[in-house]
mmCIF file of C-alpha atoms in Angstrom:
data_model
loop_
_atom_site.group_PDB
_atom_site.id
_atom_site.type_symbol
_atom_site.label_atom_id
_atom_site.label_comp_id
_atom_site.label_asym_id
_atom_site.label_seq_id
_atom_site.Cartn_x
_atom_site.Cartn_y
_atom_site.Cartn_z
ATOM 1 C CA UNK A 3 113.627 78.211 62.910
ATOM 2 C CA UNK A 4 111.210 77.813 65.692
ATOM 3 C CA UNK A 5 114.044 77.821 68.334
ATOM 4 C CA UNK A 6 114.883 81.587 67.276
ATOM 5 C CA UNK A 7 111.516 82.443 68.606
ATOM 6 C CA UNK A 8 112.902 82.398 72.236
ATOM 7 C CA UNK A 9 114.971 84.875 71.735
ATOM 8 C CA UNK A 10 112.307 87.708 71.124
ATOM 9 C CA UNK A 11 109.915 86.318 73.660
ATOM 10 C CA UNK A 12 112.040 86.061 76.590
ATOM 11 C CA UNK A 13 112.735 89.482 75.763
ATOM 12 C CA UNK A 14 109.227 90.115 76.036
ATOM 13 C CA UNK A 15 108.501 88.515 78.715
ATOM 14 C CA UNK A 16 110.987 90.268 80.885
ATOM 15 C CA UNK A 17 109.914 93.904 79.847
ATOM 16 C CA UNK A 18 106.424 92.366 80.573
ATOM 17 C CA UNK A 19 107.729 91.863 83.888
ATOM 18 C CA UNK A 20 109.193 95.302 83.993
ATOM 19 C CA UNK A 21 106.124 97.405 83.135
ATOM 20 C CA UNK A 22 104.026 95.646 85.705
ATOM 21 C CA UNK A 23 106.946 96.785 88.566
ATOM 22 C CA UNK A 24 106.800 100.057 87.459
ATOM 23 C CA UNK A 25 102.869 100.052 87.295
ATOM 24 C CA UNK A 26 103.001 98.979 90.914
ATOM 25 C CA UNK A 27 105.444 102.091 91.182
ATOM 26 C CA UNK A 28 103.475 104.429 90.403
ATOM 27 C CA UNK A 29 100.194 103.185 91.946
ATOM 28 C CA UNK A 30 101.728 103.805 95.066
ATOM 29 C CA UNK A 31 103.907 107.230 94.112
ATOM 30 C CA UNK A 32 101.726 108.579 97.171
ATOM 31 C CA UNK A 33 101.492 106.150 99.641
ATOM 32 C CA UNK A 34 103.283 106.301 103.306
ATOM 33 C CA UNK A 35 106.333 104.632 103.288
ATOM 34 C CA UNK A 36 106.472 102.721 100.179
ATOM 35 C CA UNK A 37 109.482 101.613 98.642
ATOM 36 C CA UNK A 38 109.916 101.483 94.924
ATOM 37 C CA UNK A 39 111.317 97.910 93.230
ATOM 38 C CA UNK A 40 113.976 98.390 90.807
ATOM 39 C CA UNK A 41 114.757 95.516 88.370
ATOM 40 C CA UNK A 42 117.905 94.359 87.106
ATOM 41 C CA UNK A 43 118.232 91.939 83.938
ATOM 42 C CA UNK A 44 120.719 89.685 82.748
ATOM 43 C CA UNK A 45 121.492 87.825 79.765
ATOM 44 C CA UNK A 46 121.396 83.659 79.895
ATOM 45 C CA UNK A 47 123.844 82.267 78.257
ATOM 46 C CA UNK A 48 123.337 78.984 75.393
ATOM 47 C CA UNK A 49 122.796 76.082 77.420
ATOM 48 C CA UNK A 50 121.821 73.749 74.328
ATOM 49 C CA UNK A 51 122.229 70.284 76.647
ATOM 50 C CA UNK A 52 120.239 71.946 80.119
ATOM 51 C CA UNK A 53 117.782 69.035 79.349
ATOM 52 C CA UNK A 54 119.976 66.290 78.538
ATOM 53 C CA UNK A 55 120.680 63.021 80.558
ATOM 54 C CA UNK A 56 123.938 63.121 82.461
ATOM 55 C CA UNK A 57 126.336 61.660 80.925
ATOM 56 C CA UNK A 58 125.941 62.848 77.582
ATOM 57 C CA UNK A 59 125.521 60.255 74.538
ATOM 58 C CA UNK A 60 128.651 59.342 73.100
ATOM 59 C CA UNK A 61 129.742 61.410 70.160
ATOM 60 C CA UNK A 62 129.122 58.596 67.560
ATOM 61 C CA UNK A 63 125.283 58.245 68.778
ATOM 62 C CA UNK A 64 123.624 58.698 65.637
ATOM 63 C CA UNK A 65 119.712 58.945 66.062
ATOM 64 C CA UNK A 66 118.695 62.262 65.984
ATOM 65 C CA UNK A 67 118.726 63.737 69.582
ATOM 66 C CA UNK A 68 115.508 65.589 68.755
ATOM 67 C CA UNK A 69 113.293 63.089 68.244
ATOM 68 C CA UNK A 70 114.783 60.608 71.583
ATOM 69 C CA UNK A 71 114.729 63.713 73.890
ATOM 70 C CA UNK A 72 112.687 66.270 71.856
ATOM 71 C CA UNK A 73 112.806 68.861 75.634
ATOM 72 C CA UNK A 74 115.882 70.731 73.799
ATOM 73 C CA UNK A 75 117.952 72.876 75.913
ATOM 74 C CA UNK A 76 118.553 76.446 75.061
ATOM 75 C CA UNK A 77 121.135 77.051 71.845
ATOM 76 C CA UNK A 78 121.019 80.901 71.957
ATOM 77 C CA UNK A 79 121.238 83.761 74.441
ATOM 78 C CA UNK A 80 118.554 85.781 75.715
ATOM 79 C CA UNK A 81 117.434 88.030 78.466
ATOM 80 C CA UNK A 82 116.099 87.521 81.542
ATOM 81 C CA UNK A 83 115.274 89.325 84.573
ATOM 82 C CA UNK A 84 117.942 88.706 87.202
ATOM 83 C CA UNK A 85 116.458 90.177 90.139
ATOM 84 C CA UNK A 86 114.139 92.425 91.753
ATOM 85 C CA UNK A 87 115.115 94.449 94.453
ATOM 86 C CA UNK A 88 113.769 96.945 96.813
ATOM 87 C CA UNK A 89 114.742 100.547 96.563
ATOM 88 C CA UNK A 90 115.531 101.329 100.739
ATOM 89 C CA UNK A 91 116.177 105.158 99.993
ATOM 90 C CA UNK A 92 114.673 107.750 102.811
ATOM 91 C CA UNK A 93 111.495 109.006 101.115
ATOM 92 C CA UNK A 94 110.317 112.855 101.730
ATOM 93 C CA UNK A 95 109.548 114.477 105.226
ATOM 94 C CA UNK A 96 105.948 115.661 105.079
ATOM 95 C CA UNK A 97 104.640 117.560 107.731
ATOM 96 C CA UNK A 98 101.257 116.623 109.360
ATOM 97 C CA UNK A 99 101.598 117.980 112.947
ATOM 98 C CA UNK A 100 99.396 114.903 114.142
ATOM 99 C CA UNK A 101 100.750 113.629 117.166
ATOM 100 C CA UNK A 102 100.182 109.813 115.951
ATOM 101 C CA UNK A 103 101.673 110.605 112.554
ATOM 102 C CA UNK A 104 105.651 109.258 113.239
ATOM 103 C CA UNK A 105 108.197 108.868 110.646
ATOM 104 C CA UNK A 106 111.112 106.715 110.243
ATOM 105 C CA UNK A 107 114.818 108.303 109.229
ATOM 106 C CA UNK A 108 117.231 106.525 108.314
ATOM 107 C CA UNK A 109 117.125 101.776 108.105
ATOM 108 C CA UNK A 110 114.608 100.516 110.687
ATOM 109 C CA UNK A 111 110.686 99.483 110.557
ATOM 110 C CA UNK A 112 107.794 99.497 112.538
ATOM 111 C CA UNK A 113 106.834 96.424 114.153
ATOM 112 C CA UNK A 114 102.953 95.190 113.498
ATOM 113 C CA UNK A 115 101.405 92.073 115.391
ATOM 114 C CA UNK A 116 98.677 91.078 112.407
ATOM 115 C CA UNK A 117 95.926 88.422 112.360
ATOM 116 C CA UNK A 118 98.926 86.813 110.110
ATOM 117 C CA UNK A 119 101.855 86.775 112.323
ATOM 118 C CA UNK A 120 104.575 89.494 112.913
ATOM 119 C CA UNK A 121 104.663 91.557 110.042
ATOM 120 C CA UNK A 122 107.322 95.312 109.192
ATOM 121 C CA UNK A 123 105.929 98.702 107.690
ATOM 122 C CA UNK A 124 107.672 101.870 107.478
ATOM 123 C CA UNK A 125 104.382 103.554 107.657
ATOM 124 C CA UNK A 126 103.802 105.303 110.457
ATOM 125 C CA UNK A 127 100.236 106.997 110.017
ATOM 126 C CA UNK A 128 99.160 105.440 113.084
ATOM 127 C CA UNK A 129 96.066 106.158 115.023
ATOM 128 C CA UNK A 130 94.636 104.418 118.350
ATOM 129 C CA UNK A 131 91.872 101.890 118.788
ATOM 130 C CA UNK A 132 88.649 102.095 121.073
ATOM 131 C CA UNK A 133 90.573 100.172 123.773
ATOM 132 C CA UNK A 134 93.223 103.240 123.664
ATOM 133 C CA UNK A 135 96.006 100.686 121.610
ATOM 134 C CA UNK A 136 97.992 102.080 119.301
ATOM 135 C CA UNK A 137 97.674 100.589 115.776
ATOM 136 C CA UNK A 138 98.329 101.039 111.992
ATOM 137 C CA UNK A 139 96.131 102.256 109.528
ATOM 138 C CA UNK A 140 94.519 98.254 109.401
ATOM 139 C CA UNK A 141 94.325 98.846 112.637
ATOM 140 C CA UNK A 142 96.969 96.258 113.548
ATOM 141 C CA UNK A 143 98.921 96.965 117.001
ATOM 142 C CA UNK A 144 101.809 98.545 117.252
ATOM 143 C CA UNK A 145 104.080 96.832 119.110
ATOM 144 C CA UNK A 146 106.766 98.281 121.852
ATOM 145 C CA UNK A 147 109.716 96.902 123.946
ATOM 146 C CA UNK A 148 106.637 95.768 126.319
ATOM 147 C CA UNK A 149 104.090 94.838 123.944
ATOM 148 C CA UNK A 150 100.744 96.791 123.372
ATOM 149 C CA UNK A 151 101.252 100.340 123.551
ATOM 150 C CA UNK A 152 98.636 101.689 125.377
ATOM 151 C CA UNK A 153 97.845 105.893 124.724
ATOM 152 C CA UNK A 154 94.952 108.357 125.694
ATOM 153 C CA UNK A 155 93.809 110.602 123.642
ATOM 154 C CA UNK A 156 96.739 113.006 122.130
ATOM 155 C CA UNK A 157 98.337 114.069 125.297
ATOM 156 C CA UNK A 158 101.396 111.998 124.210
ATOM 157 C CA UNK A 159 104.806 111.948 122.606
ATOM 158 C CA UNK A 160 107.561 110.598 121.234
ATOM 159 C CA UNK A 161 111.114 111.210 121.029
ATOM 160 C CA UNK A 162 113.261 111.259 118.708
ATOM 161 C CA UNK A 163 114.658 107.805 120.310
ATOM 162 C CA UNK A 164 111.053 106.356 119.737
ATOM 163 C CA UNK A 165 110.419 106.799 123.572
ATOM 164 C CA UNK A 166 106.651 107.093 123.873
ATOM 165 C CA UNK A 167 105.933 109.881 127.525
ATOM 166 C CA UNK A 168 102.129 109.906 128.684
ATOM 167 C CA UNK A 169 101.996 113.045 131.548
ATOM 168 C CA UNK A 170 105.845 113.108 131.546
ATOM 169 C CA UNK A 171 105.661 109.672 132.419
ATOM 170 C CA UNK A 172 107.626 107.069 129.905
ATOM 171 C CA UNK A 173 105.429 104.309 128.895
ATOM 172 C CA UNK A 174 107.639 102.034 126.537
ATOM 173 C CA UNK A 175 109.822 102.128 123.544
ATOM 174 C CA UNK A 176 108.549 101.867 119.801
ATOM 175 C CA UNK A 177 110.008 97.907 118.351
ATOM 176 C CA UNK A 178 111.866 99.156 115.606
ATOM 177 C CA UNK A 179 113.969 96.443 113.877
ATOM 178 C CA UNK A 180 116.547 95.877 110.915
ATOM 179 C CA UNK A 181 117.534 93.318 108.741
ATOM 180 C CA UNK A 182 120.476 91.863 107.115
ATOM 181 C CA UNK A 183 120.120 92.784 103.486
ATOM 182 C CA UNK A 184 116.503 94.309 103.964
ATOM 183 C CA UNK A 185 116.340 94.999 99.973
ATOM 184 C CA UNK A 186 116.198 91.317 99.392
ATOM 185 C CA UNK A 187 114.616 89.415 102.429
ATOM 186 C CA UNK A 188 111.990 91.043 103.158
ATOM 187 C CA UNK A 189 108.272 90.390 101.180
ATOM 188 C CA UNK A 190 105.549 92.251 100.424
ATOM 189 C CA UNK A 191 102.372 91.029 101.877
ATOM 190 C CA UNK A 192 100.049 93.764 100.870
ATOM 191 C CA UNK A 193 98.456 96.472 103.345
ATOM 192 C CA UNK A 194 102.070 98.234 102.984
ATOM 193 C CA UNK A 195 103.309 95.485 105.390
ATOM 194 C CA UNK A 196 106.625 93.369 104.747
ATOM 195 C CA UNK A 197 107.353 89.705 106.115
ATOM 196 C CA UNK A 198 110.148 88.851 107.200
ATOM 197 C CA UNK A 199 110.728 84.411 106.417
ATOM 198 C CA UNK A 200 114.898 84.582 107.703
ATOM 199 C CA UNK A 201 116.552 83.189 110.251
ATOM 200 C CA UNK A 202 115.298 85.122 113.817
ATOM 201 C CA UNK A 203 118.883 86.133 114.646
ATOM 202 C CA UNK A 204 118.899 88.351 111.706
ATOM 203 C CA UNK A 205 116.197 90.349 113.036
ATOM 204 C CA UNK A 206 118.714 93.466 115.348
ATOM 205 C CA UNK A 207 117.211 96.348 116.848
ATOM 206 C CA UNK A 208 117.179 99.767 114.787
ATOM 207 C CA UNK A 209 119.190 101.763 117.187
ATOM 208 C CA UNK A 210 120.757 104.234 114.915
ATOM 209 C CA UNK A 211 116.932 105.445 113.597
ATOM 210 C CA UNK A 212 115.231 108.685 114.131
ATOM 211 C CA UNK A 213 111.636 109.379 114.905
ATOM 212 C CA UNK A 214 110.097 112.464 114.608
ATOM 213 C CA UNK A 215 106.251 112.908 115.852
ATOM 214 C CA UNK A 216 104.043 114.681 113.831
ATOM 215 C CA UNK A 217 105.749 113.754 110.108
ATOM 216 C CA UNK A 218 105.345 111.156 107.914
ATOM 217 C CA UNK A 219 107.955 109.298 104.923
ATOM 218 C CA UNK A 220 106.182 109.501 101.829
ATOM 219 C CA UNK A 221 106.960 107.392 98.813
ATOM 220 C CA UNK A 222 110.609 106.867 97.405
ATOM 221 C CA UNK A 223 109.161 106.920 94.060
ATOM 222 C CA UNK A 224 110.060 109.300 91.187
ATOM 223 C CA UNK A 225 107.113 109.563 88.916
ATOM 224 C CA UNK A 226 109.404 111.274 86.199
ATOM 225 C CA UNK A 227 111.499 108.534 86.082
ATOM 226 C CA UNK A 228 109.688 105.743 86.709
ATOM 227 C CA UNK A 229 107.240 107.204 83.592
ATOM 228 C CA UNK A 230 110.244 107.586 81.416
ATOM 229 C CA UNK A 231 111.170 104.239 82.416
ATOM 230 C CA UNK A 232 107.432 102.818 81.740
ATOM 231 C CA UNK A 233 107.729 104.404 77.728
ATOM 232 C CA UNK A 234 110.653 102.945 77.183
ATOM 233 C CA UNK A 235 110.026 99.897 78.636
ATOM 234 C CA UNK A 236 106.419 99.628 76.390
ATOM 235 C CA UNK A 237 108.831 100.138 73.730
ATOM 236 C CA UNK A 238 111.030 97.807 73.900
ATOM 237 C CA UNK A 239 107.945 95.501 74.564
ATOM 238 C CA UNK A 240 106.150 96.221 71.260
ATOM 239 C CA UNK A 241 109.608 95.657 69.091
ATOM 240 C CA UNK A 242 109.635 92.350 70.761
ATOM 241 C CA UNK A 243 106.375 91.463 70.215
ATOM 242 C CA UNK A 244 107.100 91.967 66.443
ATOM 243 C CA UNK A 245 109.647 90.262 66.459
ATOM 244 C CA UNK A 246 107.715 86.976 67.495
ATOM 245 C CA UNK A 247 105.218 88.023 64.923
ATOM 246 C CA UNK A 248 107.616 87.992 62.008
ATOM 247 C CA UNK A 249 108.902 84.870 62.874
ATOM 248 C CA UNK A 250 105.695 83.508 63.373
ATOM 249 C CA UNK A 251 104.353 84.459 60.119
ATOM 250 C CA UNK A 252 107.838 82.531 58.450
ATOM 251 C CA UNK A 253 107.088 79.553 60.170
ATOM 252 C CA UNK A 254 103.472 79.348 58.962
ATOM 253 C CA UNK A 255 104.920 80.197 55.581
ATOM 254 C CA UNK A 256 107.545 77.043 55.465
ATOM 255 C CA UNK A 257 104.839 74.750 56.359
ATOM 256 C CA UNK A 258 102.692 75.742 54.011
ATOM 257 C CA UNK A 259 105.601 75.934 51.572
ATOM 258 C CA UNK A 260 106.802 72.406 52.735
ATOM 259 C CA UNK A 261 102.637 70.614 52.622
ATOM 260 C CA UNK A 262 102.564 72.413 48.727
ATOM 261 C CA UNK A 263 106.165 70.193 48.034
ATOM 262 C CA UNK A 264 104.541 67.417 49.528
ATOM 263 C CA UNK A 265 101.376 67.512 48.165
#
């Protein structure tokens, strides 16, 4: 009986693992730039010799496998989580009409040389630092084509190429890069920065993205759904939960059934 246990928790588990994506959801349903997580399950299939030797024992072994391996494999299916994966859609234009405020439409992020290494953010509520660089909201440069992009005061702009003109003069070009498959290789890192741990030839310039100056992307999240999605995953969490219960409560049952026999 205990093995039908796993069942019910790895259900539980997995809807654990669901609430606390959509909990990270909605904390950020109104930061710059964030993109949502979506998560995808999938159902294991019996794998009751996963944790035997290879080869198997012969067929006419007769000592009971439990006891000389007692690390069983699995003998039913269950759910798991398959995947998470990063929802890339173009969040809403909101208008700001501050000239270091630039958003991002269409694939493509903002290159940010951290204290950490190289790190990606479509946030672009940028501002500049006493030395006149321009830098995130950590205050992390902003890199260009050149490097450091140097700005004074608000007298600036930028194109919708991501062309950066100080008194009609052009300065550089904003870094904006792409990835192969950016749902899936890039990390979070916190500070609404990604990492990017791939191969560097992976890494292609953003040439087909637009930037428009005084806008920013706000979250892809939908509260409505991502709400709806957090009731039903609580749900589904809860009739889980009693399920393990119940079959807790008949295990403790037939021992105390079996120690009466006994005794």
């Amino acid at each position: 009986m205990l093995k039908n246990i796993y069942t019910p928790l790895a259900g539980a588990l997995s809807q654990e693992r669901a609430l606390e994506m959509i909990a990270n959801n909605l904390a950020n349903v109104n930061t710059v730039g964030f993109k949502g997580d979506n998560v995808t399950f999938t159902l294991q299939k019996p794998e009751p010799y996963k944790n035997y030797p290879d080869p198997l024992p012969p067929a006419n072994f007769k000592q009971d496998m439990s006891e000389v391996f007692p690390l069983r494999g699995n003998e039913m299916s269950y759910v798991g989580v398959a995947a998470m994966h990063k929802d890339m859609a173009q969040g809403p234009a909101i208008t700001t009409h501050n000239p270091y405020d630039l958003m991002l439409e269409g694939q493509g992020f903002l290159s940010a040389q951290t204290p950490d290494g190289l790190r990606y953010t479509r946030a672009g509520d940028l501002t500049v630092s006493q030395d006149g660089v321009l830098v995130t909201k950590q205050g992390d440069p902003v890199l260009g084509e050149k490097g450091l992009i140097y700005v004074r005061g608000t007298q600036f702009e930028v194109n919708n190429r991501g062309e950066i003109f100080q008194d009609g003069q052009l300065m550089d070009r904003l870094k904006i890069v792409n990835f192969n498959n950016a749902s899936d290789s890039l990390e979070r890192v916190g500070n609404n920065y990604y990492q990017y741990a791939g191969r560097a030839e992976d890494i292609q310039p953003a040439r087909s993205t637009t930037i428009r100056q005084g806008f920013l992307e706000g979250s892809n999240v939908n509260a409505i759904k991502n709400l709806t999605g957090m009731i039903v995953a609580h749900r589904s969490y809860e009739a889980y939960q009693k399920a393990v219960s119940n079959y807790d409560q008949m295990m403790e049952k037939s021992s105390n059934a079996i120690g009466d026999v006994r005794a």
